[in-house]
XYZ file of C-alpha atoms in Angstrom:
140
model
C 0.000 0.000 0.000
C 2.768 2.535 0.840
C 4.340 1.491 -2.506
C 1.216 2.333 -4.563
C 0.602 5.790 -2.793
C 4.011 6.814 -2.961
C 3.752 5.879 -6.776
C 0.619 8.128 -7.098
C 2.191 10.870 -5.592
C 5.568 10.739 -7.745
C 3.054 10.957 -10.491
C 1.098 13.663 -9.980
C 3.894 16.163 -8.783
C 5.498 14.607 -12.453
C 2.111 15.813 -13.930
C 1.921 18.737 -12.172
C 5.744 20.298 -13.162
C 5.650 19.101 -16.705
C 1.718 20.951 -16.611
C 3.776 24.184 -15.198
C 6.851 24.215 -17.228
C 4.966 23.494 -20.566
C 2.454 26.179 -19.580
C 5.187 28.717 -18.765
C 7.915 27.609 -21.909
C 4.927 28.068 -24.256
C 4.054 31.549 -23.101
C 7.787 32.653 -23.512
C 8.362 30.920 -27.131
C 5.845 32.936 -28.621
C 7.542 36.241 -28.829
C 10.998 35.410 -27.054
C 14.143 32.994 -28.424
C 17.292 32.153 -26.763
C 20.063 30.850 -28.580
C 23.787 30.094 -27.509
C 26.841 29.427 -29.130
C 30.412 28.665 -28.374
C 32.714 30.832 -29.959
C 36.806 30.408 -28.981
C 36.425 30.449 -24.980
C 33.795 32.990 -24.996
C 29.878 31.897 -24.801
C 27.571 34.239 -26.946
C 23.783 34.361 -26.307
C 21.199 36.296 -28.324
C 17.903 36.645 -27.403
C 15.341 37.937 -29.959
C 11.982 39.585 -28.788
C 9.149 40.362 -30.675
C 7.211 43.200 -28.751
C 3.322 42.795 -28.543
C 0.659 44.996 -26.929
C 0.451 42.211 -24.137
C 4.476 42.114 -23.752
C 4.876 46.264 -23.769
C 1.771 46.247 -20.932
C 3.888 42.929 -18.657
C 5.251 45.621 -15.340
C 8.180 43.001 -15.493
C 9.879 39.711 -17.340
C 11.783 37.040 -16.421
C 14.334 35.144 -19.271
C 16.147 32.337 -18.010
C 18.805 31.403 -20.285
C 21.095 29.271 -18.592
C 24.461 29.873 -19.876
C 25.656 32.131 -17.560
C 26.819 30.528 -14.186
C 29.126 33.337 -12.173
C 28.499 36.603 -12.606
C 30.095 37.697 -10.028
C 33.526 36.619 -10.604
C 33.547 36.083 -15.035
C 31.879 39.147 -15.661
C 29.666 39.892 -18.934
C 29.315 42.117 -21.558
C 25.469 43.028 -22.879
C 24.641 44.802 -25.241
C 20.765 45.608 -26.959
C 19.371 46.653 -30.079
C 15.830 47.817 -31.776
C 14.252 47.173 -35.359
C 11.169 49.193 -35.860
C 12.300 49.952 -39.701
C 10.414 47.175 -41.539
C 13.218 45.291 -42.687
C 13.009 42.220 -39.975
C 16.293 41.495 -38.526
C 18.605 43.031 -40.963
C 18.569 46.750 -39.480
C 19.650 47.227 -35.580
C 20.108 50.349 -34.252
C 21.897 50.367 -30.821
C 19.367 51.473 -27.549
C 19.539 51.899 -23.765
C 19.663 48.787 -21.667
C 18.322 50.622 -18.933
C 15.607 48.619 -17.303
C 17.213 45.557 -17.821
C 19.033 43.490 -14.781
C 21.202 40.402 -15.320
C 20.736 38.138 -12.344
C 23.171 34.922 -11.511
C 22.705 32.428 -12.753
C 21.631 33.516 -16.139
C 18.447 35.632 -15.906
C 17.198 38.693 -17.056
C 14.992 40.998 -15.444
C 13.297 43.705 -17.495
C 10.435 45.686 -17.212
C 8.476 46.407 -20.699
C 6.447 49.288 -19.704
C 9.748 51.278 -19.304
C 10.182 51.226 -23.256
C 6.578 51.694 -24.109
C 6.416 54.819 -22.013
C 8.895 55.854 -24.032
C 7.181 55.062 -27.081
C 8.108 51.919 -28.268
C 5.650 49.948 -30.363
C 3.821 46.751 -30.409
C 5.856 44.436 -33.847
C 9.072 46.205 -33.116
C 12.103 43.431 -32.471
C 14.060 43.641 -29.621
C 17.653 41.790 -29.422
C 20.145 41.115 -26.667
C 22.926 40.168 -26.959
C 25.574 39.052 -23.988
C 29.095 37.194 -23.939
C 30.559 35.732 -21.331
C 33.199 33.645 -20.791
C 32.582 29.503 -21.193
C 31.935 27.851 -17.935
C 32.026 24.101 -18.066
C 28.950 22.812 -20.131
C 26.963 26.319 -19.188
C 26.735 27.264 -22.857
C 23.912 25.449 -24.306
């Protein structure tokens, strides 16, 4: 008997975190990719955003991206662009990161409403980019 109902249990908090993380990953791939890549020793990750009304009106974000394990002793440098010029991803111009947090281990904190009060616009694309230096298997 305590077999079965600690069996029943394992399954439903299975259920229940594959429920949440599918739930959660889903929201996020919508408007927001991560990619990483190796490059020499350094670990480069871009991550594109494609602004919506709902994204500009979010108070704050969240963007786990998991190659970044110590920021407190590799350092990082970021960087972040805007296209609003109707030509997709092949014009960047070069904006503020203000409003935008980098939290160990590899998260980003940003708060939307800070660049639509200052007029950006729902379609516009958003990219970050960061480098860091490679940390075991952190760059994914």
């Amino acid at each position: 008997m305590k077999n079965l109902s600690f069996t029943l249990l394992t399954s439903l908090i299975l259920s229940l975190l594959l429920l949440f993380a599918g739930g959660v990953w889903a929201k996020n791939s919508e408007n927001i990719t991560v990619k990483s890549e190796v490059i020499g020793e350094m670990c480069f990750t871009t991550i594109d955003i494609q602004t919506t009304e709902e994204w500009l009106n979010k108070e704050y974000e969240l963007i786990e991206f998991d190659s970044y394990p110590n920021i407190r002793r590799q350092g990082f440098i970021m960087d972040m662009f805007y296209s609003n010029a109707g030509f997709g991803k092949s014009q960047w111009t070069e904006m503020d990161t203000k409003g935008i947090y980098v939290q160990s281990p590899g998260t980003l904190y940003m708060e939307p409403t800070l660049w639509r009060d200052s007029g950006m616009q729902p379609k516009w694309l958003l990219r970050i980019s960061i480098m860091n230096p490679v940390s075991g298997d952190s760059c994914k």
